[in-house]
Amino acid sequence: MSKYRIFVSANQRELKEERFAVKDIITSSQTLKELFDVFLFEDLPAKGKPPASTYLKQVDNSDIYIGIIGNEYGIKGKDGISATEREFRHFIKPKRQRESIIFIKGRDDSKRDKDTQRFIKMVKDSFVYKRFTNTDELKSQVLNSLISYLDDKRILNRTPFDQTLRHEAEYKTIAENEVKDFLENRAVKLKVDVPKISIKDFLIKTLKVVKEEDGKLKPTNACLLFFGKNPTEYIPQNEIRIARFRGVTRTEFIDSKEIKGPIYKMLDEVELFFKRNTRLASKVVEFKRVDIPEYPYEAIREAVINAIAHRDYTYRWSPIMFSIFDDRIEVSSPGSLLPGLNIRSLEGHHATRNKIICDIFHETKDMEKFGTGIGKMKRLLKEHGLSKPEFKEEGDFFVVKFYGPGDKILDLVPSIPKERQVDLRELGLNNRQIDALSLMVNEKKTFTISQYIRKFNVTDKTARMDIGGLISKNFIEKIGQTKGAYFRAKTELPK
C-alpha cells in the first residue's frame, strides 16, 4: 500500500511554526510516517523555486489538504487571491473523495483582515473546520484528525492488529491446505487425533480467526498470517529478511533471501537458510561420531517465533531481520518492549501485542503460555556450550544476539544431544577403523596403505579391507590413483 500524501497550506511568514508542527506530528511517529508523506514548501531547495503551477500539481496529487488560517490573508496573485486560498480551491475542485481539514487560529474573527474573514466564511459555510489557540492544541487536533481519517479507511483502529478483520479480503484468500497441515502438526505435537470438524468450523469456532460480516466470511490478520495464500498482499510487513554476511559487519553479504508467505512455511525456509549458512562440524569421540552444529537451531527458532509473535505490526514496511555473521547471529524485530517490561528482567514475564498469534503458536507447542521463551534460549545456549544470548533495544527494534563458538566449535562436543551421535560399533566398524577414523576426522590425519599397516600392525590384506569398509560406508575418500594415493576423511560425514 502506498502512503497517503498530505499537502500543508498556510501563510508562510505568519504560520511558519504551525506548518512545521504539522510535519512534526507525522515524522515523530513511526506509525504515521509509514502511512503519510507530507509536502511543505520549505522542504524545497532555496534556489530555483518552481512556479505556482508546480505547487498546484502537488495539490492535485495529494489525498489530504491541511489548511491553516491565521490573521493575515497573504500576498495576492494575479487572480486576486492568496496562495492558501488558491490551493484550497484547487484541492476541492475535482469531484473526488478527498479529505480537506481546515484549522483556524484564534476565536475572534473580527480582528482578521477582510480577505481572511471572507475566506473563513467560505470555509464555514460548506466545510468542517476546527479552531486552535496554540501549537500544542493544533498538533493534538491534527493527530486526532489523521487517526479519524485512518479509522474511516479501516487502516488504524483500536482492535489489536492480529484480531482486526480484513474487510477487503474474502474467504478464498485462505489456503485450506495450510490449515490441514497445521491440524496434522497440532495433532502430533499434542498427541491427539485430528479434529473431525470442517476447516471453516475450526477457523470460526476453535481459533476464532474467521468471522461473518454482511453474510460473508472474512479473515482476521492472524488468519492471513498463518493460513493466507499470499499474506504479504494484505500485510506487506509479513517478511523475514535474512542474510549471511562476510565477516562481522554488514558490509558484504554472501547469501540473502526475502522470506514471505504463511508463518509456518516461513519458519521452514528460515531453517533451510540457517543450515545452509552455518557450520556443521564432526568429531569422533570414543566409539561415537558426533555432528556439532555451530548453534542450537531450537534456540534460534525460539527467537524467530518470538519475533513473529511479539513484533509491532503497525510498522507497516519493517520486516524481521535475521543476520548471520562469522561470530554471531542477530534476530531483530520491529517494536520496542511493551510498557511494564524491562530489558533486564524479561525472563518469566509474558506480555504481547498479538494474543491470537501467540494462542495459535500455543496450539502447536511452539510457544509456552508462561513467558518461558527467554529461559529456554538461555538453557539451550548453555547446554550447547555457548554464552547466554544478549537482549537489547536498538531504537524502535528489539534485538536478540547469539554469539558463536568461532574456531572452538569442536569444544562443544559434551553438549551434543543423542540424536546427533552415532555409535560406530553398531555400524560394524572394528576398533582399528574407529581409531583410524578418529585420527582422520579429529586431527585431519591422512593414511596411505603402508602407513595404515605400520600404525595398526596388520597385513596388507587387512589394511585394504579396513580402508575399503570405511570407503563403502562413505566415511573416507581416496585421493589420487598412483602409488602415492592416500585416504582422508570426507569433509562432511554421512548421517
CSV table of C-alpha atoms in Angstrom, one decimal:
chain,number,residue,atom,x,y,z
A,1,MET,CA,0.0,0.0,0.0
A,2,SER,CA,1.4,3.4,-1.0
A,3,LYS,CA,1.5,6.3,1.5
A,4,TYR,CA,-1.3,8.9,1.8
A,5,ARG,CA,0.0,12.3,0.6
A,6,ILE,CA,-0.7,15.4,2.7
A,7,PHE,CA,-0.4,19.0,1.4
A,8,VAL,CA,0.1,21.6,4.1
A,9,SER,CA,-1.0,25.2,3.2
A,10,ALA,CA,-0.7,28.3,5.3
A,11,ASN,CA,0.8,31.8,5.2
A,12,GLN,CA,4.5,31.1,5.3
A,13,ARG,CA,5.5,34.2,7.2
A,14,GLU,CA,2.8,34.2,9.9
A,15,LEU,CA,2.3,30.5,10.4
A,16,LYS,CA,5.8,29.0,9.9
A,17,GLU,CA,5.8,27.4,13.4
A,18,GLU,CA,2.4,25.9,12.8
A,19,ARG,CA,3.4,24.5,9.4
A,20,PHE,CA,6.4,22.7,10.8
A,21,ALA,CA,4.3,21.5,13.8
A,22,VAL,CA,2.0,19.6,11.4
A,23,LYS,CA,5.0,17.9,9.8
A,24,ASP,CA,6.5,17.1,13.2
A,25,ILE,CA,3.3,15.2,14.1
A,26,ILE,CA,3.9,12.7,11.2
A,27,THR,CA,7.7,12.5,11.4
A,28,SER,CA,7.9,11.9,15.1
A,29,SER,CA,5.5,8.9,14.9
A,30,GLN,CA,6.8,5.6,13.5
A,31,THR,CA,3.3,4.6,12.6
A,32,LEU,CA,2.2,7.9,11.0
A,33,LYS,CA,5.4,8.4,9.0
A,34,GLU,CA,4.9,4.9,7.4
A,35,LEU,CA,1.4,5.9,6.4
A,36,PHE,CA,1.8,9.6,5.3
A,37,ASP,CA,4.1,11.7,3.2
A,38,VAL,CA,3.9,15.5,4.0
A,39,PHE,CA,4.6,18.2,1.5
A,40,LEU,CA,5.8,21.6,2.7
A,41,PHE,CA,7.0,24.5,0.5
A,42,GLU,CA,10.0,24.9,2.9
A,43,ASP,CA,11.3,21.4,2.0
A,44,LEU,CA,12.2,22.5,-1.5
A,45,PRO,CA,15.7,23.9,-2.3
A,46,ALA,CA,16.1,27.6,-1.7
A,47,LYS,CA,17.3,28.3,-5.3
A,48,GLY,CA,15.2,27.9,-8.4
A,49,LYS,CA,11.8,27.8,-6.8
A,50,PRO,CA,9.3,26.3,-9.2
A,51,PRO,CA,6.3,28.3,-10.4
A,52,ALA,CA,2.8,28.2,-8.7
A,53,SER,CA,1.7,25.5,-11.2
A,54,THR,CA,4.2,23.1,-9.7
A,55,TYR,CA,2.5,23.5,-6.2
A,56,LEU,CA,-0.9,23.1,-7.7
A,57,LYS,CA,0.3,19.8,-9.2
A,58,GLN,CA,1.3,18.8,-5.7
A,59,VAL,CA,-2.2,19.7,-4.6
A,60,ASP,CA,-3.6,17.5,-7.4
A,61,ASN,CA,-1.5,14.5,-6.2
A,62,SER,CA,-2.5,14.9,-2.5
A,63,ASP,CA,-5.0,12.8,-0.6
A,64,ILE,CA,-5.4,15.3,2.3
A,65,TYR,CA,-5.3,19.1,2.3
A,66,ILE,CA,-4.5,20.7,5.7
A,67,GLY,CA,-5.1,24.4,5.6
A,68,ILE,CA,-4.2,26.7,8.5
A,69,ILE,CA,-5.7,30.2,8.6
A,70,GLY,CA,-4.4,33.0,10.8
A,71,ASN,CA,-4.9,36.7,10.9
A,72,GLU,CA,-3.1,37.6,7.7
A,73,TYR,CA,-4.5,36.7,4.3
A,74,GLY,CA,-1.2,36.7,2.5
A,75,ILE,CA,0.1,38.1,-0.8
A,76,LYS,CA,-2.4,38.1,-3.6
A,77,GLY,CA,-1.6,36.7,-7.0
A,78,LYS,CA,-2.7,38.0,-10.4
A,79,ASP,CA,-6.1,36.2,-9.8
A,80,GLY,CA,-6.6,38.4,-6.7
A,81,ILE,CA,-6.4,35.5,-4.1
A,82,SER,CA,-3.7,34.2,-1.8
A,83,ALA,CA,-1.7,31.0,-2.3
A,84,THR,CA,-3.5,29.3,0.6
A,85,GLU,CA,-7.0,30.0,-0.8
A,86,ARG,CA,-5.8,29.2,-4.4
A,87,GLU,CA,-4.5,25.8,-3.2
A,88,PHE,CA,-7.7,25.1,-1.2
A,89,ARG,CA,-9.9,25.9,-4.2
A,90,HIS,CA,-7.8,23.8,-6.4
A,91,PHE,CA,-8.0,20.8,-4.0
A,92,ILE,CA,-11.8,20.9,-3.6
A,93,LYS,CA,-12.5,21.5,-7.3
A,94,PRO,CA,-12.3,17.8,-8.5
A,95,LYS,CA,-15.3,15.7,-7.5
A,96,ARG,CA,-13.2,13.1,-5.8
A,97,GLN,CA,-13.5,11.8,-2.3
A,98,ARG,CA,-10.5,13.6,-0.7
A,99,GLU,CA,-10.1,15.0,2.8
A,100,SER,CA,-9.8,18.7,3.5
A,101,ILE,CA,-9.0,19.7,7.0
A,102,ILE,CA,-9.1,23.4,7.9
A,103,PHE,CA,-7.7,24.8,11.2
A,104,ILE,CA,-8.3,28.4,12.2
A,105,LYS,CA,-6.0,30.0,14.7
A,106,GLY,CA,-7.9,32.0,17.4
A,107,ARG,CA,-11.6,32.6,18.0
A,108,ASP,CA,-12.2,36.2,17.3
A,109,ASP,CA,-12.6,36.6,13.6
A,110,SER,CA,-13.3,40.4,13.8
A,111,LYS,CA,-9.6,41.1,14.2
A,112,ARG,CA,-8.6,39.5,10.9
A,113,ASP,CA,-8.3,41.4,7.6
A,114,LYS,CA,-11.3,41.5,5.3
A,115,ASP,CA,-10.0,38.9,2.8
A,116,THR,CA,-9.3,36.4,5.6
A,117,GLN,CA,-12.8,37.0,7.0
A,118,ARG,CA,-14.2,36.3,3.6
A,119,PHE,CA,-12.1,33.1,3.2
A,120,ILE,CA,-13.1,31.8,6.7
A,121,LYS,CA,-16.8,32.5,5.8
A,122,MET,CA,-16.4,30.4,2.6
A,123,VAL,CA,-14.9,27.6,4.7
A,124,LYS,CA,-17.5,27.8,7.5
A,125,ASP,CA,-20.4,27.7,5.0
A,126,SER,CA,-19.5,24.4,3.4
A,127,PHE,CA,-16.7,22.6,5.1
A,128,VAL,CA,-15.7,21.2,8.5
A,129,TYR,CA,-13.1,23.3,10.4
A,130,LYS,CA,-11.5,23.3,13.8
A,131,ARG,CA,-10.1,26.1,15.9
A,132,PHE,CA,-6.9,26.2,18.0
A,133,THR,CA,-5.1,28.8,20.1
A,134,ASN,CA,-1.6,27.4,20.3
A,135,THR,CA,0.8,25.0,18.6
A,136,ASP,CA,0.2,22.2,21.1
A,137,GLU,CA,-3.5,22.4,20.6
A,138,LEU,CA,-3.0,22.4,16.8
A,139,LYS,CA,-0.8,19.3,17.0
A,140,SER,CA,-3.5,17.5,19.1
A,141,GLN,CA,-6.2,18.4,16.6
A,142,VAL,CA,-4.2,17.3,13.6
A,143,LEU,CA,-3.3,14.0,15.3
A,144,ASN,CA,-7.0,13.3,16.1
A,145,SER,CA,-8.0,14.2,12.5
A,146,LEU,CA,-5.4,11.8,11.0
A,147,ILE,CA,-6.4,9.0,13.3
A,148,SER,CA,-10.0,9.6,12.4
A,149,TYR,CA,-9.0,9.5,8.7
A,150,LEU,CA,-7.3,6.2,9.2
A,151,ASP,CA,-10.2,4.8,11.1
A,152,ASP,CA,-12.5,5.7,8.2
A,153,LYS,CA,-10.1,3.9,5.9
A,154,ARG,CA,-10.2,0.9,8.3
A,155,ILE,CA,-6.4,1.0,8.5
A,156,LEU,CA,-6.0,2.0,12.1
A,157,ASN,CA,-8.4,1.2,14.8
A,158,ARG,CA,-8.4,0.2,18.5
A,159,THR,CA,-8.7,-3.5,17.8
A,160,PRO,CA,-5.4,-5.3,18.2
A,161,PHE,CA,-3.7,-5.9,14.9
A,162,ASP,CA,-4.0,-9.7,14.9
A,163,GLN,CA,-7.7,-9.6,15.8
A,164,THR,CA,-8.6,-7.0,13.2
A,165,LEU,CA,-10.9,-8.2,10.5
A,166,ARG,CA,-9.8,-7.6,6.9
A,167,HIS,CA,-12.9,-6.3,5.3
A,168,GLU,CA,-11.4,-6.2,1.8
A,169,ALA,CA,-10.4,-9.9,1.9
A,170,GLU,CA,-12.6,-12.9,1.2
A,171,TYR,CA,-12.6,-16.5,2.5
A,172,LYS,CA,-11.0,-17.6,-0.7
A,173,THR,CA,-7.8,-15.8,0.3
A,174,ILE,CA,-7.3,-18.7,2.8
A,175,ALA,CA,-5.3,-21.7,1.8
A,176,GLU,CA,-7.2,-24.6,3.3
A,177,ASN,CA,-4.2,-27.0,2.7
A,178,GLU,CA,-2.2,-24.8,5.2
A,179,VAL,CA,-4.9,-25.4,7.8
A,180,LYS,CA,-4.8,-29.1,7.2
A,181,ASP,CA,-1.1,-29.2,7.6
A,182,PHE,CA,-1.5,-27.1,10.8
A,183,LEU,CA,-4.1,-29.6,12.2
A,184,GLU,CA,-1.8,-32.6,11.4
A,185,ASN,CA,1.2,-30.9,13.1
A,186,ARG,CA,-1.0,-29.9,16.0
A,187,ALA,CA,-2.2,-33.5,16.4
A,188,VAL,CA,1.3,-34.8,16.5
A,189,LYS,CA,2.5,-32.1,19.0
A,190,LEU,CA,-0.4,-32.5,21.3
A,191,LYS,CA,-0.7,-36.3,20.8
A,192,VAL,CA,-4.3,-36.1,19.9
A,193,ASP,CA,-6.4,-37.0,16.8
A,194,VAL,CA,-7.0,-34.6,14.0
A,195,PRO,CA,-10.4,-33.0,15.0
A,196,LYS,CA,-13.3,-34.2,12.9
A,197,ILE,CA,-14.7,-30.8,12.1
A,198,SER,CA,-14.7,-28.8,8.9
A,199,ILE,CA,-11.9,-26.4,8.1
A,200,LYS,CA,-14.3,-23.5,8.3
A,201,ASP,CA,-15.7,-24.5,11.7
A,202,PHE,CA,-12.1,-24.9,13.0
A,203,LEU,CA,-11.2,-21.4,11.9
A,204,ILE,CA,-14.5,-19.9,13.1
A,205,LYS,CA,-15.2,-21.8,16.3
A,206,THR,CA,-11.9,-23.1,17.6
A,207,LEU,CA,-9.3,-20.5,16.5
A,208,LYS,CA,-11.8,-17.7,16.1
A,209,VAL,CA,-9.8,-16.1,13.2
A,210,VAL,CA,-12.6,-16.0,10.7
A,211,LYS,CA,-15.8,-14.0,11.3
A,212,GLU,CA,-19.0,-13.3,9.4
A,213,GLU,CA,-19.7,-9.8,8.1
A,214,ASP,CA,-22.7,-8.9,6.0
A,215,GLY,CA,-23.3,-12.6,5.2
A,216,LYS,CA,-19.7,-13.2,4.1
A,217,LEU,CA,-16.8,-14.9,5.9
A,218,LYS,CA,-13.8,-12.6,6.5
A,219,PRO,CA,-10.4,-13.5,7.8
A,220,THR,CA,-8.6,-11.6,10.5
A,221,ASN,CA,-4.9,-10.6,10.2
A,222,ALA,CA,-3.9,-13.6,12.3
A,223,CYS,CA,-5.7,-15.9,9.9
A,224,LEU,CA,-4.0,-14.4,6.9
A,225,LEU,CA,-0.6,-14.6,8.6
A,226,PHE,CA,-0.9,-18.3,9.3
A,227,PHE,CA,-3.1,-19.6,6.5
A,228,GLY,CA,-3.3,-16.9,3.8
A,229,LYS,CA,-2.4,-17.8,0.2
A,230,ASN,CA,-0.5,-14.6,-0.1
A,231,PRO,CA,-0.3,-12.8,3.3
A,232,THR,CA,2.0,-10.1,2.1
A,233,GLU,CA,-0.6,-8.8,-0.3
A,234,TYR,CA,-2.5,-7.6,2.7
A,235,ILE,CA,0.3,-7.4,5.3
A,236,PRO,CA,3.4,-6.2,3.5
A,237,GLN,CA,5.4,-6.2,6.7
A,238,ASN,CA,5.0,-10.0,7.0
A,239,GLU,CA,8.5,-10.7,5.8
A,240,ILE,CA,11.7,-12.1,7.2
A,241,ARG,CA,14.7,-10.6,5.5
A,242,ILE,CA,17.6,-13.0,6.1
A,243,ALA,CA,21.3,-12.7,5.1
A,244,ARG,CA,24.7,-14.3,5.6
A,245,PHE,CA,27.4,-11.6,5.8
A,246,ARG,CA,31.1,-11.9,5.2
A,247,GLY,CA,32.9,-11.1,8.4
A,248,VAL,CA,31.4,-9.4,11.4
A,249,THR,CA,29.8,-6.3,9.8
A,250,ARG,CA,27.0,-5.7,7.2
A,251,THR,CA,29.5,-4.6,4.6
A,252,GLU,CA,29.2,-7.5,2.2
A,253,PHE,CA,26.7,-10.4,2.1
A,254,ILE,CA,27.4,-13.9,0.8
A,255,ASP,CA,23.8,-15.1,0.7
A,256,SER,CA,20.4,-13.5,1.2
A,257,LYS,CA,16.7,-14.1,0.8
A,258,GLU,CA,13.4,-12.3,1.4
A,259,ILE,CA,11.1,-14.9,3.0
A,260,LYS,CA,7.4,-14.3,2.7
A,261,GLY,CA,4.3,-16.5,3.0
A,262,PRO,CA,2.3,-18.3,5.7
A,263,ILE,CA,4.2,-18.3,9.0
A,264,TYR,CA,5.0,-22.0,9.3
A,265,LYS,CA,6.4,-22.1,5.7
A,266,MET,CA,8.5,-19.0,6.6
A,267,LEU,CA,9.9,-20.9,9.6
A,268,ASP,CA,10.8,-23.8,7.4
A,269,GLU,CA,12.6,-21.6,4.9
A,270,VAL,CA,14.5,-19.9,7.8
A,271,GLU,CA,15.7,-23.3,8.9
A,272,LEU,CA,16.9,-24.2,5.5
A,273,PHE,CA,18.8,-20.9,5.1
A,274,PHE,CA,20.3,-21.3,8.6
A,275,LYS,CA,21.6,-24.8,7.9
A,276,ARG,CA,23.0,-23.7,4.6
A,277,ASN,CA,24.9,-20.8,6.1
A,278,THR,CA,26.2,-22.1,9.4
A,279,ARG,CA,28.8,-24.8,10.1
A,280,LEU,CA,28.3,-28.4,11.0
A,281,ALA,CA,31.5,-30.0,12.3
A,282,SER,CA,32.0,-33.6,13.0
A,283,LYS,CA,34.2,-35.4,15.6
A,284,VAL,CA,34.8,-39.0,16.7
A,285,VAL,CA,34.6,-39.3,20.5
A,286,GLU,CA,35.3,-42.8,21.9
A,287,PHE,CA,33.2,-45.1,19.8
A,288,LYS,CA,30.8,-42.4,18.6
A,289,ARG,CA,30.7,-40.0,15.7
A,290,VAL,CA,29.0,-36.7,16.7
A,291,ASP,CA,27.7,-33.9,14.5
A,292,ILE,CA,28.3,-30.5,16.0
A,293,PRO,CA,26.2,-27.6,14.7
A,294,GLU,CA,27.6,-24.1,15.2
A,295,TYR,CA,24.4,-23.0,17.1
A,296,PRO,CA,21.5,-25.0,18.6
A,297,TYR,CA,18.8,-24.3,16.0
A,298,GLU,CA,16.0,-24.8,18.5
A,299,ALA,CA,17.2,-21.6,20.3
A,300,ILE,CA,17.4,-19.7,17.1
A,301,ARG,CA,13.9,-20.8,16.1
A,302,GLU,CA,12.6,-19.7,19.5
A,303,ALA,CA,13.9,-16.2,18.8
A,304,VAL,CA,12.3,-16.1,15.4
A,305,ILE,CA,9.0,-17.3,16.7
A,306,ASN,CA,9.1,-14.7,19.5
A,307,ALA,CA,9.9,-12.0,16.9
A,308,ILE,CA,6.9,-13.1,14.8
A,309,ALA,CA,4.6,-13.3,17.8
A,310,HIS,CA,5.6,-10.1,19.6
A,311,ARG,CA,6.6,-7.7,16.9
A,312,ASP,CA,4.7,-4.4,16.3
A,313,TYR,CA,2.8,-4.9,13.1
A,314,THR,CA,1.9,-1.2,12.8
A,315,TYR,CA,5.4,-0.8,11.4
A,316,ARG,CA,4.0,-1.4,8.0
A,317,TRP,CA,7.2,-1.5,6.0
A,318,SER,CA,9.6,-3.0,8.5
A,319,PRO,CA,10.4,-6.7,8.2
A,320,ILE,CA,12.0,-9.0,10.8
A,321,MET,CA,15.8,-9.0,10.2
A,322,PHE,CA,17.8,-12.3,10.6
A,323,SER,CA,21.5,-11.7,10.2
A,324,ILE,CA,24.3,-14.3,10.3
A,325,PHE,CA,27.9,-13.1,10.8
A,326,ASP,CA,31.1,-15.0,11.3
A,327,ASP,CA,30.9,-14.6,15.1
A,328,ARG,CA,27.2,-14.2,15.8
A,329,ILE,CA,23.5,-14.3,14.8
A,330,GLU,CA,21.1,-11.4,15.3
A,331,VAL,CA,17.3,-11.5,15.1
A,332,SER,CA,15.8,-8.0,15.0
A,333,SER,CA,12.0,-7.4,15.2
A,334,PRO,CA,10.2,-4.0,14.9
A,335,GLY,CA,8.8,-2.5,18.1
A,336,SER,CA,10.2,-1.7,21.4
A,337,LEU,CA,9.2,-3.5,24.7
A,338,LEU,CA,5.7,-3.0,25.9
A,339,PRO,CA,5.2,-0.8,28.9
A,340,GLY,CA,5.9,-2.6,32.2
A,341,LEU,CA,8.6,-4.9,30.7
A,342,ASN,CA,12.2,-4.3,31.5
A,343,ILE,CA,15.1,-5.5,29.3
A,344,ARG,CA,17.0,-6.7,32.4
A,345,SER,CA,14.1,-8.8,33.7
A,346,LEU,CA,12.3,-10.3,30.8
A,347,GLU,CA,12.5,-13.9,31.9
A,348,GLY,CA,9.3,-15.2,33.4
A,349,HIS,CA,7.2,-12.2,32.2
A,350,HIS,CA,4.7,-12.6,29.4
A,351,ALA,CA,3.1,-9.7,27.6
A,352,THR,CA,2.3,-9.4,23.9
A,353,ARG,CA,0.7,-7.1,21.4
A,354,ASN,CA,-0.6,-10.1,19.5
A,355,LYS,CA,-2.6,-12.5,21.7
A,356,ILE,CA,-4.2,-14.5,18.9
A,357,ILE,CA,-0.8,-15.1,17.2
A,358,CYS,CA,0.6,-16.4,20.5
A,359,ASP,CA,-2.5,-18.6,21.0
A,360,ILE,CA,-2.0,-20.2,17.6
A,361,PHE,CA,1.6,-20.9,18.4
A,362,HIS,CA,0.5,-22.4,21.7
A,363,GLU,CA,-1.7,-24.8,19.7
A,364,THR,CA,1.4,-26.5,18.3
A,365,LYS,CA,3.5,-26.1,21.4
A,366,ASP,CA,5.8,-23.7,19.6
A,367,MET,CA,5.2,-21.2,22.4
A,368,GLU,CA,4.5,-21.7,26.1
A,369,LYS,CA,2.0,-19.5,28.0
A,370,PHE,CA,4.2,-18.7,30.9
A,371,GLY,CA,6.9,-16.5,29.5
A,372,THR,CA,9.5,-19.3,29.3
A,373,GLY,CA,11.0,-18.4,25.9
A,374,ILE,CA,13.9,-16.3,27.3
A,375,GLY,CA,14.8,-19.0,29.8
A,376,LYS,CA,14.6,-21.7,27.1
A,377,MET,CA,17.0,-19.8,24.9
A,378,LYS,CA,19.5,-19.3,27.7
A,379,ARG,CA,19.3,-23.0,28.7
A,380,LEU,CA,19.8,-24.2,25.1
A,381,LEU,CA,22.8,-22.0,24.6
A,382,LYS,CA,24.3,-23.1,27.9
A,383,GLU,CA,23.8,-26.8,27.1
A,384,HIS,CA,25.4,-26.2,23.8
A,385,GLY,CA,28.5,-24.7,25.4
A,386,LEU,CA,27.8,-21.1,24.3
A,387,SER,CA,27.4,-17.9,26.2
A,388,LYS,CA,23.9,-16.6,27.1
A,389,PRO,CA,22.1,-14.7,24.3
A,390,GLU,CA,22.1,-10.9,24.6
A,391,PHE,CA,18.8,-9.0,24.6
A,392,LYS,CA,18.8,-5.3,23.5
A,393,GLU,CA,16.6,-2.5,22.4
A,394,GLU,CA,18.1,-0.6,19.5
A,395,GLY,CA,15.9,2.3,18.6
A,396,ASP,CA,12.4,1.0,17.9
A,397,PHE,CA,13.7,-2.6,17.4
A,398,PHE,CA,14.1,-5.5,19.8
A,399,VAL,CA,17.3,-7.5,19.1
A,400,VAL,CA,18.5,-10.9,20.2
A,401,LYS,CA,22.1,-11.7,19.7
A,402,PHE,CA,23.6,-15.2,19.8
A,403,TYR,CA,27.4,-15.4,19.9
A,404,GLY,CA,29.0,-18.5,18.2
A,405,PRO,CA,32.0,-20.7,19.1
A,406,GLY,CA,34.3,-19.3,16.5
A,407,ASP,CA,37.3,-21.7,16.0
A,408,LYS,CA,36.3,-23.6,19.1
A,409,ILE,CA,33.4,-25.4,17.5
A,410,LEU,CA,34.8,-28.8,18.3
A,411,ASP,CA,34.9,-27.9,22.0
A,412,LEU,CA,31.1,-28.1,22.0
A,413,VAL,CA,31.1,-31.9,21.9
A,414,PRO,CA,29.9,-32.6,25.5
A,415,SER,CA,26.7,-30.8,24.8
A,416,ILE,CA,25.6,-32.6,21.7
A,417,PRO,CA,22.3,-34.4,22.1
A,418,LYS,CA,21.9,-38.1,21.4
A,419,GLU,CA,20.2,-37.7,18.1
A,420,ARG,CA,23.4,-36.2,16.8
A,421,GLN,CA,25.5,-39.1,17.9
A,422,VAL,CA,26.1,-42.3,16.0
A,423,ASP,CA,27.6,-45.5,17.6
A,424,LEU,CA,30.2,-46.6,15.1
A,425,ARG,CA,30.3,-50.1,16.5
A,426,GLU,CA,26.6,-50.5,15.6
A,427,LEU,CA,27.6,-49.8,12.1
A,428,GLY,CA,30.0,-52.7,12.1
A,429,LEU,CA,33.3,-50.8,12.4
A,430,ASN,CA,36.1,-52.5,14.3
A,431,ASN,CA,38.4,-50.8,16.8
A,432,ARG,CA,41.1,-50.2,14.2
A,433,GLN,CA,38.7,-48.5,11.9
A,434,ILE,CA,37.3,-46.3,14.7
A,435,ASP,CA,40.8,-45.3,15.8
A,436,ALA,CA,41.8,-44.5,12.2
A,437,LEU,CA,38.6,-42.5,11.6
A,438,SER,CA,39.1,-40.6,14.8
A,439,LEU,CA,42.6,-39.6,13.7
A,440,MET,CA,41.3,-38.6,10.2
A,441,VAL,CA,38.4,-36.6,11.5
A,442,ASN,CA,39.8,-35.0,14.7
A,443,GLU,CA,43.4,-34.5,13.7
A,444,LYS,CA,43.0,-34.3,9.9
A,445,LYS,CA,45.5,-37.1,9.5
A,446,THR,CA,45.7,-39.0,6.2
A,447,PHE,CA,46.8,-42.6,5.6
A,448,THR,CA,48.4,-44.5,2.8
A,449,ILE,CA,48.1,-48.3,2.8
A,450,SER,CA,51.7,-48.7,4.1
A,451,GLN,CA,51.1,-46.1,6.9
A,452,TYR,CA,48.0,-47.9,7.9
A,453,ILE,CA,49.9,-51.2,8.0
A,454,ARG,CA,52.6,-49.8,10.2
A,455,LYS,CA,50.2,-47.8,12.5
A,456,PHE,CA,48.0,-50.8,13.3
A,457,ASN,CA,50.5,-53.7,12.7
A,458,VAL,CA,48.3,-55.5,10.3
A,459,THR,CA,48.8,-57.2,6.9
A,460,ASP,CA,48.3,-55.6,3.6
A,461,LYS,CA,45.1,-57.5,3.1
A,462,THR,CA,43.6,-56.4,6.4
A,463,ALA,CA,44.6,-52.8,5.8
A,464,ARG,CA,42.8,-52.8,2.5
A,465,MET,CA,39.7,-54.4,4.0
A,466,ASP,CA,39.6,-51.9,6.8
A,467,ILE,CA,40.0,-48.9,4.5
A,468,GLY,CA,37.6,-50.4,1.9
A,469,GLY,CA,35.0,-50.7,4.7
A,470,LEU,CA,35.4,-47.0,5.6
A,471,ILE,CA,35.1,-46.1,2.0
A,472,SER,CA,32.0,-48.2,1.5
A,473,LYS,CA,30.3,-46.5,4.4
A,474,ASN,CA,31.1,-43.1,2.9
A,475,PHE,CA,33.4,-42.0,5.8
A,476,ILE,CA,36.6,-41.6,3.9
A,477,GLU,CA,37.7,-41.0,0.3
A,478,LYS,CA,40.7,-41.9,-1.8
A,479,ILE,CA,42.9,-39.1,-3.2
A,480,GLY,CA,45.0,-40.0,-6.3
A,481,GLN,CA,45.3,-43.2,-8.3
A,482,THR,CA,49.0,-44.0,-8.3
A,483,LYS,CA,51.3,-45.5,-5.6
A,484,GLY,CA,51.2,-42.1,-3.9
A,485,ALA,CA,47.4,-42.3,-3.3
A,486,TYR,CA,46.2,-41.7,0.2
A,487,PHE,CA,43.0,-41.7,2.2
A,488,ARG,CA,41.3,-38.9,4.1
A,489,ALA,CA,38.1,-38.2,6.0
A,490,LYS,CA,35.3,-36.7,3.9
A,491,THR,CA,34.5,-33.1,4.7
A,492,GLU,CA,31.1,-33.9,5.9
A,493,LEU,CA,30.5,-37.3,7.5
A,494,PRO,CA,27.3,-39.2,6.4
A,495,LYS,CA,24.3,-39.2,8.7
